Coordinates of C-alpha atoms in Angstrom, one line a residue:
X4 CA 45.2 -4.7 -116.5
X5 CA 46.7 -3.3 -119.7
X6 CA 46.9 -5.2 -123.0
X7 CA 50.5 -6.4 -122.5
X8 CA 49.8 -7.7 -118.9
X9 CA 46.7 -9.4 -120.2
X10 CA 48.6 -11.1 -123.0
X11 CA 51.3 -12.2 -120.6
X12 CA 48.7 -13.6 -118.2
X13 CA 47.0 -15.5 -121.0
X14 CA 50.3 -16.8 -122.3
X15 CA 51.5 -17.9 -118.9
X16 CA 48.2 -19.7 -118.1
X17 CA 48.2 -21.5 -121.5
X18 CA 51.8 -22.6 -120.9
X19 CA 50.9 -24.0 -117.5
X20 CA 47.8 -25.8 -118.8
X21 CA 49.5 -27.3 -121.9
X22 CA 52.4 -28.5 -119.8
X23 CA 50.4 -30.0 -117.1
X24 CA 47.7 -31.6 -119.3
X25 CA 49.6 -32.6 -122.4
X26 CA 53.3 -32.5 -121.3
X27 CA 54.1 -30.0 -124.0
X28 CA 56.2 -26.9 -123.4
X29 CA 55.5 -23.4 -124.7
X30 CA 58.0 -20.7 -125.4
X31 CA 57.5 -17.1 -126.2
X32 CA 58.5 -15.9 -129.6
X33 CA 58.2 -12.6 -131.5
X34 CA 55.8 -12.6 -134.4
X35 CA 58.5 -12.0 -136.9
X36 CA 60.4 -15.1 -135.6
X37 CA 57.6 -17.5 -136.5
X38 CA 58.0 -19.7 -139.5
X39 CA 54.8 -21.5 -140.4
X40 CA 55.4 -24.6 -142.5
X41 CA 51.8 -26.0 -142.3
X42 CA 48.9 -25.6 -144.6
X43 CA 46.0 -26.9 -142.5
X44 CA 45.0 -25.7 -139.1
X45 CA 42.4 -26.5 -136.4
X46 CA 40.7 -23.8 -134.3
X47 CA 38.9 -24.3 -131.1
X48 CA 36.5 -21.5 -129.9
X49 CA 34.4 -20.8 -126.9
X50 CA 32.7 -17.8 -125.3
X51 CA 31.8 -16.7 -121.8
X52 CA 29.3 -14.4 -120.2
X53 CA 28.9 -13.2 -116.6
X54 CA 31.0 -10.7 -114.8
X55 CA 32.4 -10.0 -118.2
X56 CA 31.8 -11.4 -121.7
X57 CA 34.0 -12.4 -124.5
X58 CA 35.6 -15.3 -126.3
X59 CA 38.8 -17.2 -126.6
X60 CA 40.2 -19.3 -129.5
X61 CA 43.2 -21.4 -130.0
X62 CA 44.5 -22.2 -133.5
X63 CA 47.1 -25.0 -134.0
X64 CA 48.4 -26.9 -137.0
X65 CA 46.3 -30.1 -137.7
X66 CA 49.5 -32.1 -137.1
X67 CA 49.7 -31.0 -133.5
X68 CA 46.2 -32.3 -132.5
X69 CA 47.2 -36.0 -132.4
X70 CA 50.2 -35.2 -130.3
X71 CA 48.1 -33.3 -127.8
X72 CA 45.6 -36.1 -127.6
X73 CA 48.3 -38.8 -127.3
X74 CA 50.0 -36.9 -124.5
X75 CA 46.7 -36.1 -122.8
X76 CA 45.7 -39.8 -122.9
X77 CA 49.1 -41.1 -122.1
X78 CA 49.3 -43.3 -125.2
X79 CA 51.6 -43.5 -128.2
X80 CA 50.7 -41.2 -131.1
X81 CA 49.9 -44.2 -133.3
X82 CA 47.3 -45.5 -130.8
X83 CA 43.8 -45.8 -132.4
X84 CA 42.2 -43.6 -129.6
X85 CA 44.3 -40.6 -130.7
X86 CA 42.3 -39.8 -133.8
X87 CA 39.0 -40.2 -131.9
X88 CA 40.1 -37.8 -129.1
X89 CA 42.2 -35.3 -130.9
X90 CA 39.5 -32.7 -131.1
X91 CA 38.3 -33.3 -127.6
X92 CA 41.8 -32.9 -126.2
X93 CA 42.2 -29.5 -127.9
X94 CA 38.7 -28.4 -126.7
X95 CA 39.7 -29.4 -123.1
X96 CA 42.9 -27.4 -123.3
X97 CA 40.9 -24.4 -124.4
X98 CA 38.2 -24.9 -121.8
X99 CA 40.7 -25.2 -118.9
X100 CA 42.7 -22.3 -120.2
X101 CA 39.6 -20.1 -120.5
X102 CA 38.6 -20.9 -116.9
X103 CA 42.0 -20.2 -115.5
X104 CA 42.5 -17.0 -117.5
X105 CA 39.1 -15.7 -116.2
X106 CA 40.1 -16.5 -112.6
X107 CA 43.5 -14.9 -113.1
X108 CA 42.0 -11.6 -114.4
X109 CA 38.7 -11.4 -112.6
X110 CA 39.4 -13.2 -109.4
X111 CA 38.0 -16.3 -107.6
X112 CA 34.6 -14.7 -106.9
X113 CA 33.7 -13.8 -110.5
X114 CA 30.9 -15.9 -112.0
X115 CA 30.8 -17.0 -115.6
X116 CA 28.8 -19.2 -117.9
X117 CA 31.1 -20.8 -120.5
X118 CA 29.8 -22.0 -123.9
X119 CA 30.7 -25.5 -125.1
X120 CA 34.0 -25.3 -127.1
X121 CA 33.6 -26.0 -130.8
X122 CA 36.1 -27.0 -133.4
X123 CA 36.7 -25.9 -137.0
X124 CA 39.0 -28.1 -139.0
X125 CA 40.6 -27.6 -142.4
X126 CA 41.5 -24.0 -141.9
X127 CA 43.8 -22.7 -144.6
X128 CA 47.0 -20.8 -144.1
X129 CA 45.3 -17.6 -145.3
X130 CA 43.0 -17.6 -142.3
X131 CA 45.9 -18.4 -140.0
X132 CA 47.7 -15.4 -141.4
X133 CA 44.7 -13.1 -140.8
X134 CA 44.5 -14.1 -137.1
X135 CA 48.3 -13.9 -136.9
X136 CA 48.2 -10.2 -138.1
X137 CA 45.5 -9.3 -135.6
X138 CA 46.7 -7.0 -132.8
X139 CA 44.9 -9.1 -130.3
X140 CA 46.5 -12.4 -131.2
X141 CA 49.2 -14.1 -129.1
X142 CA 51.7 -16.3 -130.8
X143 CA 53.9 -18.9 -129.2
X144 CA 55.7 -22.1 -130.0
X145 CA 54.7 -25.3 -128.3
X146 CA 57.1 -28.2 -129.0
X147 CA 58.0 -26.6 -132.3
X148 CA 54.4 -26.1 -133.3
X149 CA 53.2 -22.5 -133.9
X150 CA 50.1 -21.7 -131.7
X151 CA 47.8 -18.7 -132.0
X152 CA 45.6 -17.6 -129.1
X153 CA 43.0 -14.8 -129.4
X154 CA 41.2 -13.5 -126.3
X155 CA 38.6 -10.8 -126.2
X156 CA 36.8 -9.5 -123.1
X157 CA 34.3 -6.8 -122.5
X158 CA 33.3 -5.9 -118.9
X159 CA 29.6 -6.1 -118.2
X160 CA 28.1 -2.9 -116.9

């Protein structure tokens, strides 16, 4: 699978997961079309080893996390549970996306051990821009929020 096919697979899997889990809708955009009007971001990261090893991360504006959690939980964004579960909802989106991407690119029989997703809050625009400029990053819009996904994989020999 070449880089473009891999990015398209990751993007399609992510759109499917965010739509089914959080009832949010992704759309493909070119990097030069993205206008970022946020100054704080949250990044969820996790790794995997097995038939291949690598890592995946998703970075979103902090303002998006409560909306993901509210939709995930089926409650209003003002519900008290939203703050408590906003990080967990993003980690779950990442975890499910990772599993589905690995199955899509390595097949049903591939075996992986996944690390526990972790969260980094308070990421500044400068770090967003660094990941945004990375050749490996995938950018999309989800309900008018910019989302960055980075996926790296190395086959085990």
